[in-house]
mmCIF file of C-alpha atoms and ligand atoms in Angstrom:
data_model
loop_
_atom_site.group_PDB
_atom_site.id
_atom_site.type_symbol
_atom_site.label_atom_id
_atom_site.label_comp_id
_atom_site.label_asym_id
_atom_site.label_seq_id
_atom_site.Cartn_x
_atom_site.Cartn_y
_atom_site.Cartn_z
ATOM 1 C CA MET A 10 -0.060 -0.031 -0.009
ATOM 2 C CA THR A 11 1.218 3.501 -0.704
ATOM 3 C CA ALA A 12 1.753 5.438 2.420
ATOM 4 C CA PRO A 13 -0.292 8.657 2.620
ATOM 5 C CA THR A 14 2.963 10.749 2.670
ATOM 6 C CA ASP A 15 4.114 9.247 -0.656
ATOM 7 C CA PRO A 16 3.377 11.345 -3.807
ATOM 8 C CA PRO A 17 0.736 9.790 -5.916
ATOM 9 C CA PRO A 18 2.083 7.688 -8.798
ATOM 10 C CA GLU A 19 2.155 8.875 -12.354
ATOM 11 C CA THR A 20 -1.557 9.063 -13.008
ATOM 12 C CA LEU A 21 -3.078 6.572 -15.296
ATOM 13 C CA TRP A 22 -6.342 8.428 -15.390
ATOM 14 C CA THR A 23 -7.567 9.919 -18.743
ATOM 15 C CA ARG A 24 -11.354 9.842 -18.103
ATOM 16 C CA LYS A 25 -13.603 12.947 -18.165
ATOM 17 C CA ASP A 26 -16.306 11.150 -16.180
ATOM 18 C CA LEU A 27 -16.725 8.589 -13.467
ATOM 19 C CA VAL A 28 -19.980 6.691 -14.195
ATOM 20 C CA GLY A 29 -19.228 3.300 -12.695
ATOM 21 C CA ILE A 30 -16.516 0.847 -11.324
ATOM 22 C CA GLU A 31 -17.420 -1.879 -13.818
ATOM 23 C CA ASN A 32 -15.381 -0.405 -16.688
ATOM 24 C CA LEU A 33 -12.366 0.822 -14.609
ATOM 25 C CA SER A 34 -9.160 -1.107 -14.543
ATOM 26 C CA ARG A 35 -7.444 -2.083 -11.302
ATOM 27 C CA GLN A 36 -4.819 0.534 -11.993
ATOM 28 C CA GLU A 37 -7.349 3.292 -12.464
ATOM 29 C CA ILE A 38 -8.903 2.239 -9.138
ATOM 30 C CA GLU A 39 -5.531 2.241 -7.485
ATOM 31 C CA THR A 40 -4.703 5.713 -8.975
ATOM 32 C CA VAL A 41 -7.856 7.132 -7.302
ATOM 33 C CA LEU A 42 -6.957 5.464 -3.970
ATOM 34 C CA ASP A 43 -3.446 6.719 -4.024
ATOM 35 C CA THR A 44 -4.469 10.309 -5.045
ATOM 36 C CA ALA A 45 -7.126 10.144 -2.183
ATOM 37 C CA ALA A 46 -4.412 9.160 0.277
ATOM 38 C CA ALA A 47 -2.357 12.247 -0.636
ATOM 39 C CA PHE A 48 -5.567 14.375 -0.405
ATOM 40 C CA LYS A 49 -6.256 12.954 3.072
ATOM 41 C CA GLN A 50 -2.853 14.282 4.091
ATOM 42 C CA VAL A 51 -3.925 17.736 2.932
ATOM 43 C CA GLY A 52 -6.861 17.481 5.288
ATOM 44 C CA THR A 53 -4.612 17.078 8.196
ATOM 45 C CA ARG A 54 -2.959 20.464 7.554
ATOM 46 C CA GLU A 55 -3.995 23.636 9.254
ATOM 47 C CA ILE A 56 -5.009 25.135 5.936
ATOM 48 C CA LYS A 57 -7.081 22.364 4.263
ATOM 49 C CA LYS A 58 -7.635 24.068 0.938
ATOM 50 C CA VAL A 59 -5.728 23.678 -2.219
ATOM 51 C CA PRO A 60 -6.213 25.813 -5.396
ATOM 52 C CA ALA A 61 -6.320 22.883 -7.817
ATOM 53 C CA LEU A 62 -9.871 23.616 -9.105
ATOM 54 C CA ARG A 63 -9.993 27.451 -8.651
ATOM 55 C CA GLY A 64 -12.321 29.048 -11.109
ATOM 56 C CA ARG A 65 -14.197 25.702 -11.919
ATOM 57 C CA THR A 66 -17.887 25.176 -11.151
ATOM 58 C CA LEU A 67 -19.452 21.974 -9.717
ATOM 59 C CA VAL A 68 -23.204 21.513 -9.898
ATOM 60 C CA ASN A 69 -24.521 18.956 -7.306
ATOM 61 C CA PHE A 70 -27.670 17.728 -9.081
ATOM 62 C CA PHE A 71 -29.450 15.362 -6.712
ATOM 63 C CA VAL A 72 -32.805 14.043 -7.969
ATOM 64 C CA GLU A 73 -32.903 11.592 -5.028
ATOM 65 C CA ALA A 74 -32.408 12.162 -1.340
ATOM 66 C CA SER A 75 -28.949 12.244 0.175
ATOM 67 C CA THR A 76 -27.074 13.579 3.194
ATOM 68 C CA ARG A 77 -23.629 12.154 3.163
ATOM 69 C CA THR A 78 -22.828 12.038 -0.572
ATOM 70 C CA ARG A 79 -24.106 15.525 -1.441
ATOM 71 C CA THR A 80 -22.364 17.263 1.459
ATOM 72 C CA SER A 81 -19.137 15.303 0.867
ATOM 73 C CA PHE A 82 -19.033 16.318 -2.838
ATOM 74 C CA GLU A 83 -19.772 19.850 -1.753
ATOM 75 C CA LEU A 84 -16.972 19.985 0.837
ATOM 76 C CA ALA A 85 -14.584 18.182 -1.569
ATOM 77 C CA ALA A 86 -15.288 20.901 -4.239
ATOM 78 C CA HIS A 87 -14.729 23.631 -1.553
ATOM 79 C CA ARG A 88 -11.441 22.100 -0.465
ATOM 80 C CA LEU A 89 -10.277 22.206 -4.101
ATOM 81 C CA SER A 90 -11.280 25.907 -4.361
ATOM 82 C CA ALA A 91 -14.104 25.187 -6.845
ATOM 83 C CA ASP A 92 -17.472 27.104 -6.768
ATOM 84 C CA VAL A 93 -20.502 24.872 -5.914
ATOM 85 C CA ILE A 94 -24.238 25.038 -6.668
ATOM 86 C CA ASN A 95 -26.642 22.670 -5.253
ATOM 87 C CA ILE A 96 -29.906 21.558 -7.129
ATOM 88 C CA SER A 97 -32.549 19.328 -5.839
ATOM 89 C CA ALA A 98 -35.271 17.639 -7.796
ATOM 90 C CA SER A 99 -38.067 19.689 -6.200
ATOM 91 C CA ALA A 100 -36.261 22.930 -6.907
ATOM 92 C CA SER A 101 -35.366 22.110 -10.435
ATOM 93 C CA SER A 102 -37.434 22.445 -13.622
ATOM 94 C CA LEU A 103 -37.651 18.654 -13.935
ATOM 95 C CA ILE A 104 -40.996 19.003 -12.089
ATOM 96 C CA LYS A 105 -42.147 21.432 -14.741
ATOM 97 C CA GLY A 106 -41.590 18.721 -17.424
ATOM 98 C CA GLU A 107 -38.025 19.605 -18.585
ATOM 99 C CA THR A 108 -36.017 16.536 -19.547
ATOM 100 C CA LEU A 109 -32.844 15.497 -17.623
ATOM 101 C CA LYS A 110 -30.891 16.238 -20.852
ATOM 102 C CA ASP A 111 -32.244 19.738 -21.291
ATOM 103 C CA THR A 112 -31.666 20.655 -17.638
ATOM 104 C CA ALA A 113 -28.079 19.384 -17.956
ATOM 105 C CA LEU A 114 -27.366 21.238 -21.225
ATOM 106 C CA ASN A 115 -28.624 24.414 -19.595
ATOM 107 C CA LEU A 116 -26.202 23.751 -16.636
ATOM 108 C CA GLN A 117 -23.458 23.214 -19.157
ATOM 109 C CA ALA A 118 -24.422 26.451 -20.944
ATOM 110 C CA LEU A 119 -23.692 28.158 -17.618
ATOM 111 C CA HIS A 120 -20.204 26.689 -17.748
ATOM 112 C CA ALA A 121 -20.568 23.903 -15.202
ATOM 113 C CA ASP A 122 -17.329 21.998 -15.296
ATOM 114 C CA PHE A 123 -18.688 19.116 -13.144
ATOM 115 C CA ILE A 124 -22.153 17.755 -12.798
ATOM 116 C CA VAL A 125 -22.537 15.353 -9.867
ATOM 117 C CA LEU A 126 -25.735 13.416 -10.538
ATOM 118 C CA ARG A 127 -27.847 11.300 -8.357
ATOM 119 C CA HIS A 128 -30.871 9.886 -10.035
ATOM 120 C CA SER A 129 -33.381 7.103 -9.644
ATOM 121 C CA SER A 130 -32.844 5.654 -13.127
ATOM 122 C CA ALA A 131 -29.951 3.293 -13.954
ATOM 123 C CA GLY A 132 -27.877 4.781 -16.709
ATOM 124 C CA ALA A 133 -28.814 8.467 -16.033
ATOM 125 C CA ALA A 134 -25.111 9.429 -15.436
ATOM 126 C CA GLN A 135 -23.839 7.545 -18.458
ATOM 127 C CA PHE A 136 -26.612 9.202 -20.648
ATOM 128 C CA LEU A 137 -25.261 12.636 -19.688
ATOM 129 C CA ALA A 138 -21.600 11.723 -19.788
ATOM 130 C CA GLU A 139 -22.140 10.822 -23.441
ATOM 131 C CA ARG A 140 -23.850 14.133 -24.287
ATOM 132 C CA LEU A 141 -22.063 16.745 -22.295
ATOM 133 C CA GLN A 142 -18.671 18.241 -22.336
ATOM 134 C CA SER A 143 -18.811 18.779 -18.571
ATOM 135 C CA SER A 144 -17.401 15.998 -16.339
ATOM 136 C CA VAL A 145 -20.245 13.824 -15.108
ATOM 137 C CA ILE A 146 -19.771 12.029 -11.741
ATOM 138 C CA ASN A 147 -22.258 9.404 -10.846
ATOM 139 C CA ALA A 148 -23.394 9.843 -7.242
ATOM 140 C CA GLY A 149 -25.806 6.861 -7.470
ATOM 141 C CA ASP A 150 -28.043 5.856 -10.483
ATOM 142 C CA GLY A 151 -30.998 3.655 -9.299
ATOM 143 C CA ALA A 152 -29.825 0.158 -8.244
ATOM 144 C CA HIS A 153 -26.915 0.291 -10.774
ATOM 145 C CA GLU A 154 -23.778 1.838 -9.427
ATOM 146 C CA HIS A 155 -22.449 4.299 -6.777
ATOM 147 C CA PRO A 156 -18.825 4.448 -7.662
ATOM 148 C CA THR A 157 -17.478 6.908 -5.151
ATOM 149 C CA GLN A 158 -19.047 4.824 -2.341
ATOM 150 C CA ALA A 159 -17.113 1.732 -3.565
ATOM 151 C CA LEU A 160 -13.925 3.779 -3.804
ATOM 152 C CA LEU A 161 -14.242 5.144 -0.246
ATOM 153 C CA ASP A 162 -15.149 1.634 1.056
ATOM 154 C CA THR A 163 -12.076 0.080 -0.572
ATOM 155 C CA PHE A 164 -9.958 3.096 0.529
ATOM 156 C CA THR A 165 -11.138 2.452 4.181
ATOM 157 C CA ILE A 166 -10.424 -1.242 4.058
ATOM 158 C CA ARG A 167 -6.924 -0.629 2.588
ATOM 159 C CA GLU A 168 -6.222 2.026 5.202
ATOM 160 C CA LYS A 169 -7.336 -0.139 8.149
ATOM 161 C CA LEU A 170 -6.128 -3.591 7.032
ATOM 162 C CA GLY A 171 -3.181 -2.553 4.797
ATOM 163 C CA ARG A 172 -4.381 -4.400 1.631
ATOM 164 C CA LEU A 173 -7.401 -5.704 -0.321
ATOM 165 C CA GLU A 174 -5.645 -8.739 -1.988
ATOM 166 C CA GLY A 175 -6.765 -11.897 -0.406
ATOM 167 C CA LEU A 176 -9.203 -10.325 2.065
ATOM 168 C CA HIS A 177 -12.657 -11.931 2.443
ATOM 169 C CA VAL A 178 -15.346 -9.302 2.331
ATOM 170 C CA ALA A 179 -18.994 -10.200 3.246
ATOM 171 C CA ILE A 180 -21.753 -7.899 1.829
ATOM 172 C CA ILE A 181 -24.894 -8.488 3.840
ATOM 173 C CA GLY A 182 -28.466 -7.465 3.096
ATOM 174 C CA ASP A 183 -30.464 -6.112 0.129
ATOM 175 C CA ILE A 184 -27.942 -6.775 -2.635
ATOM 176 C CA LEU A 185 -30.668 -6.993 -5.416
ATOM 177 C CA PHE A 186 -31.595 -3.265 -5.131
ATOM 178 C CA SER A 187 -28.214 -1.914 -3.933
ATOM 179 C CA ARG A 188 -26.029 0.173 -6.149
ATOM 180 C CA VAL A 189 -23.484 0.230 -3.347
ATOM 181 C CA ALA A 190 -23.255 -3.573 -3.558
ATOM 182 C CA ARG A 191 -22.796 -3.607 -7.308
ATOM 183 C CA SER A 192 -19.960 -0.990 -7.233
ATOM 184 C CA ASN A 193 -18.356 -2.684 -4.261
ATOM 185 C CA ILE A 194 -18.411 -6.056 -5.966
ATOM 186 C CA HIS A 195 -16.676 -4.741 -9.074
ATOM 187 C CA ALA A 196 -14.053 -2.823 -6.999
ATOM 188 C CA LEU A 197 -13.321 -5.563 -4.451
ATOM 189 C CA LEU A 198 -12.940 -8.352 -7.183
ATOM 190 C CA LYS A 199 -10.604 -6.112 -9.345
ATOM 191 C CA LEU A 200 -8.487 -5.464 -6.331
ATOM 192 C CA GLY A 201 -8.173 -9.122 -5.482
ATOM 193 C CA ALA A 202 -10.554 -9.563 -2.622
ATOM 194 C CA LYS A 203 -12.899 -12.520 -2.223
ATOM 195 C CA VAL A 204 -16.590 -11.457 -1.909
ATOM 196 C CA THR A 205 -19.551 -13.337 -0.326
ATOM 197 C CA LEU A 206 -23.004 -11.919 -0.619
ATOM 198 C CA VAL A 207 -25.268 -12.763 2.233
ATOM 199 C CA GLY A 208 -29.105 -12.348 2.565
ATOM 200 C CA PRO A 209 -32.502 -13.837 1.845
ATOM 201 C CA SER A 210 -32.667 -15.642 -1.510
ATOM 202 C CA THR A 211 -35.184 -13.070 -2.789
ATOM 203 C CA LEU A 212 -32.636 -10.262 -2.304
ATOM 204 C CA VAL A 213 -29.492 -12.259 -3.067
ATOM 205 C CA PRO A 214 -30.244 -14.229 -6.210
ATOM 206 C CA LYS A 215 -27.967 -16.644 -7.870
ATOM 207 C CA THR A 216 -27.768 -14.363 -10.861
ATOM 208 C CA PHE A 217 -24.924 -12.562 -9.054
ATOM 209 C CA GLU A 218 -22.778 -15.664 -9.191
ATOM 210 C CA PRO A 219 -21.275 -15.165 -12.652
ATOM 211 C CA LEU A 220 -19.721 -11.920 -11.426
ATOM 212 C CA GLY A 221 -17.305 -14.081 -9.438
ATOM 213 C CA VAL A 222 -18.836 -13.776 -6.056
ATOM 214 C CA GLN A 223 -19.987 -16.467 -3.582
ATOM 215 C CA ILE A 224 -23.466 -16.459 -2.269
ATOM 216 C CA THR A 225 -24.905 -17.722 0.959
ATOM 217 C CA HIS A 226 -28.344 -17.312 2.666
ATOM 218 C CA ARG A 227 -26.957 -18.164 6.133
ATOM 219 C CA ILE A 228 -24.974 -15.439 8.016
ATOM 220 C CA ASP A 229 -23.431 -18.152 10.031
ATOM 221 C CA ASP A 230 -21.444 -19.225 7.024
ATOM 222 C CA VAL A 231 -19.295 -15.899 7.071
ATOM 223 C CA LEU A 232 -19.409 -14.776 10.792
ATOM 224 C CA GLU A 233 -16.108 -16.498 11.716
ATOM 225 C CA GLN A 234 -14.587 -16.221 8.262
ATOM 226 C CA ALA A 235 -14.751 -12.744 6.885
ATOM 227 C CA ASP A 236 -12.305 -9.877 7.397
ATOM 228 C CA VAL A 237 -14.834 -7.299 6.591
ATOM 229 C CA PHE A 238 -18.639 -7.052 7.071
ATOM 230 C CA ASN A 239 -20.375 -4.451 4.893
ATOM 231 C CA LEU A 240 -24.026 -4.230 6.036
ATOM 232 C CA LEU A 241 -26.641 -2.688 3.747
ATOM 233 C CA ARG A 242 -29.936 -1.123 4.337
ATOM 234 C CA ILE A 243 -33.078 -2.656 2.913
ATOM 235 C CA GLN A 244 -33.949 -0.391 -0.015
ATOM 236 C CA HIS A 245 -37.721 -0.102 0.651
ATOM 237 C CA GLU A 246 -38.070 2.753 -1.850
ATOM 238 C CA ARG A 247 -37.008 0.475 -4.757
ATOM 239 C CA GLN A 248 -38.986 -2.664 -3.722
ATOM 240 C CA ARG A 249 -42.346 -3.079 -5.418
ATOM 241 C CA LYS A 250 -43.262 -6.230 -3.594
ATOM 242 C CA GLU A 251 -42.596 -7.940 -0.358
ATOM 243 C CA TYR A 252 -39.235 -9.730 -0.453
ATOM 244 C CA PHE A 253 -39.223 -11.088 3.115
ATOM 245 C CA PRO A 254 -41.778 -11.619 5.808
ATOM 246 C CA GLY A 255 -40.819 -8.583 7.956
ATOM 247 C CA LEU A 256 -38.026 -6.546 9.475
ATOM 248 C CA GLY A 257 -38.188 -8.486 12.682
ATOM 249 C CA GLU A 258 -37.517 -11.694 10.771
ATOM 250 C CA TYR A 259 -34.921 -10.046 8.685
ATOM 251 C CA THR A 260 -32.959 -9.031 11.817
ATOM 252 C CA ALA A 261 -33.421 -12.401 13.409
ATOM 253 C CA LEU A 262 -31.790 -14.087 10.337
ATOM 254 C CA PHE A 263 -29.347 -11.447 9.018
ATOM 255 C CA GLY A 264 -28.882 -8.628 11.511
ATOM 256 C CA LEU A 265 -25.518 -8.044 13.096
ATOM 257 C CA THR A 266 -26.645 -8.560 16.695
ATOM 258 C CA GLN A 267 -24.300 -8.337 19.721
ATOM 259 C CA GLN A 268 -24.448 -12.062 20.027
ATOM 260 C CA ARG A 269 -23.221 -12.576 16.422
ATOM 261 C CA ALA A 270 -20.579 -9.868 16.731
ATOM 262 C CA GLN A 271 -18.824 -11.942 19.418
ATOM 263 C CA ARG A 272 -18.114 -14.514 16.832
ATOM 264 C CA LEU A 273 -16.217 -12.208 14.451
ATOM 265 C CA LYS A 274 -12.523 -12.647 13.773
ATOM 266 C CA PRO A 275 -10.407 -10.286 15.983
ATOM 267 C CA GLY A 276 -9.836 -7.164 13.909
ATOM 268 C CA ALA A 277 -12.613 -7.750 11.589
ATOM 269 C CA LEU A 278 -14.128 -4.435 10.238
ATOM 270 C CA ILE A 279 -17.842 -3.481 10.392
ATOM 271 C CA MET A 280 -18.867 -1.077 7.686
ATOM 272 C CA HIS A 281 -22.098 0.458 6.503
ATOM 273 C CA PRO A 282 -22.648 3.144 3.848
ATOM 274 C CA GLY A 283 -25.314 4.799 5.801
ATOM 275 C CA PRO A 284 -28.085 5.694 6.441
ATOM 276 C CA ILE A 285 -28.154 3.104 9.218
ATOM 277 C CA ASN A 286 -31.340 1.535 10.380
ATOM 278 C CA ARG A 287 -30.404 0.902 14.022
ATOM 279 C CA GLY A 288 -31.686 -2.328 15.429
ATOM 280 C CA VAL A 289 -32.501 -3.717 11.883
ATOM 281 C CA GLU A 290 -29.313 -4.598 9.888
ATOM 282 C CA ILE A 291 -27.025 -3.622 12.766
ATOM 283 C CA ASP A 292 -27.357 -3.433 16.578
ATOM 284 C CA SER A 293 -27.024 0.085 17.820
ATOM 285 C CA GLU A 294 -24.104 -0.772 20.191
ATOM 286 C CA ILE A 295 -22.197 -2.599 17.436
ATOM 287 C CA ALA A 296 -22.560 0.446 15.185
ATOM 288 C CA ASP A 297 -21.061 2.650 17.819
ATOM 289 C CA SER A 298 -18.325 0.140 18.844
ATOM 290 C CA GLY A 299 -14.575 0.394 18.211
ATOM 291 C CA ARG A 300 -14.720 -2.215 15.384
ATOM 292 C CA SER A 301 -17.080 -0.143 13.467
ATOM 293 C CA VAL A 302 -15.520 2.183 10.770
ATOM 294 C CA ILE A 303 -18.711 3.707 9.718
ATOM 295 C CA LEU A 304 -17.656 7.266 10.444
ATOM 296 C CA ASP A 305 -14.180 6.651 9.058
ATOM 297 C CA GLN A 306 -15.905 5.841 5.801
ATOM 298 C CA VAL A 307 -17.602 9.216 5.838
ATOM 299 C CA THR A 308 -14.373 11.016 6.516
ATOM 300 C CA ASN A 309 -12.562 9.134 3.760
ATOM 301 C CA GLY A 310 -15.297 9.894 1.379
ATOM 302 C CA LEU A 311 -14.076 13.463 1.364
ATOM 303 C CA ALA A 312 -10.494 12.667 0.233
ATOM 304 C CA VAL A 313 -11.828 10.151 -2.165
ATOM 305 C CA ARG A 314 -14.169 12.649 -3.868
ATOM 306 C CA MET A 315 -11.505 15.306 -3.972
ATOM 307 C CA ALA A 316 -9.320 12.670 -5.840
ATOM 308 C CA VAL A 317 -12.120 11.818 -8.372
ATOM 309 C CA LEU A 318 -12.798 15.529 -9.015
ATOM 310 C CA TYR A 319 -9.143 16.323 -9.358
ATOM 311 C CA LEU A 320 -8.523 13.399 -11.765
ATOM 312 C CA CYS A 321 -11.556 14.003 -13.851
ATOM 313 C CA SER A 322 -10.688 17.747 -14.157
ATOM 314 C CA GLY A 323 -7.838 16.809 -16.328
ATOM 315 C CA ALA A 324 -5.303 18.434 -13.892
ATOM 316 C CA SER A 325 -3.358 15.046 -13.961
ATOM 317 C CA HIS A 326 -0.165 16.081 -12.406
ATOM 318 C CA PRO A 327 0.915 15.089 -8.882
ATOM 319 C CA VAL A 328 -1.210 16.455 -6.064
ATOM 320 C CA PRO A 329 0.499 19.605 -4.714
ATOM 321 C CA GLN A 330 2.336 18.556 -1.563
ATOM 322 C CA SER A 331 2.966 21.971 -0.316
ATOM 323 C CA ALA A 332 0.270 23.865 -2.062
ATOM 324 C CA PRO A 333 -0.294 27.554 -1.089
ATOM 325 C CA ALA A 334 -3.519 28.283 0.504
ATOM 326 C CA ALA A 335 -6.276 29.275 -1.983
HETATM 327 C C1 NCD B 416 -26.409 4.679 -0.110
HETATM 328 C C2 NCD B 416 -27.157 5.081 -1.379
HETATM 329 O O1 NCD B 416 -27.764 6.103 -1.491
HETATM 330 O O2 NCD B 416 -27.061 4.295 -2.255
HETATM 331 N N1 NCD B 416 -26.140 5.718 0.708
HETATM 332 C C3 NCD B 416 -25.075 6.475 0.499
HETATM 333 O O3 NCD B 416 -24.728 7.060 -0.612
HETATM 334 N N2 NCD B 416 -24.153 6.709 1.535
HETATM 335 C C4 NCD B 416 -26.969 3.563 0.464
HETATM 336 C C5 NCD B 416 -28.369 3.625 1.004
HETATM 337 O O4 NCD B 416 -29.166 4.500 0.635
HETATM 338 O O5 NCD B 416 -28.804 2.646 1.726
#
């Protein structure tokens, strides 16, 4: 692993957009993680701002709810000295019938350099990326991908455990409707980790197996084996029918209870992308315990998003190690 004090490697990044992990190479992923490590160092300085994106404009265009991701992109842009505008679905002309493409073209006409898009439709970010000169960053498209979440998750694992290669990561919960799961699966496999998906058969169908993951419907199969437990929320907003009898039953079968947590390997990490449903997928005390890295994930999200914006901006030279304040 590259120590955070090392300069980032010669960048291998030539992309304007980040729409998913599926099409990235291992080297591209590692470039983002190494660049993020350098930016995390910047965050420990007294003056946390660098001028890398001074004069550029980022539009946070969130057509679905978000707390962490939107604020993280906003802060990342500020730390890079970019200007930021936030647009939500209810405040945009989408509700007046304007198409996503027309709204985005108007944003581009106002010289938006970056459009960070969260949308309920899979493929929305790709659609804009192919039509706009602005950099398009996918902040979650339906149940498809959430690339920066997977990058911050893998960054956190690498930071805490020193590597990804050979680690066993269990992703537990609503895999079927989770963009976090899909992006994590792609990133973890490319980085050499072993992935087991855990959950009810309705939410963890065998159709995931060809990706190269293992599947089990019994949490007992992974409790003593996995190095990392990534717990996912049930995506009620995307489910159109009942996929399991009820939340009580879900917790009884798949929740990370205190009793189950006692069986984990020493040093195993507990992760969650948030928002947490305390007492459902994770016991409240476990979420707040020392083995939970849930808030580290949030902190690392900032450095990872700075790295993604920086790389997609085309400013592909090493991150300034002693940059003057903006
Ligand atoms: C996730 C999302 O929106 O996909 N949250 C996030 O970005 N941190 C996960 C979720 O909503 O459950």
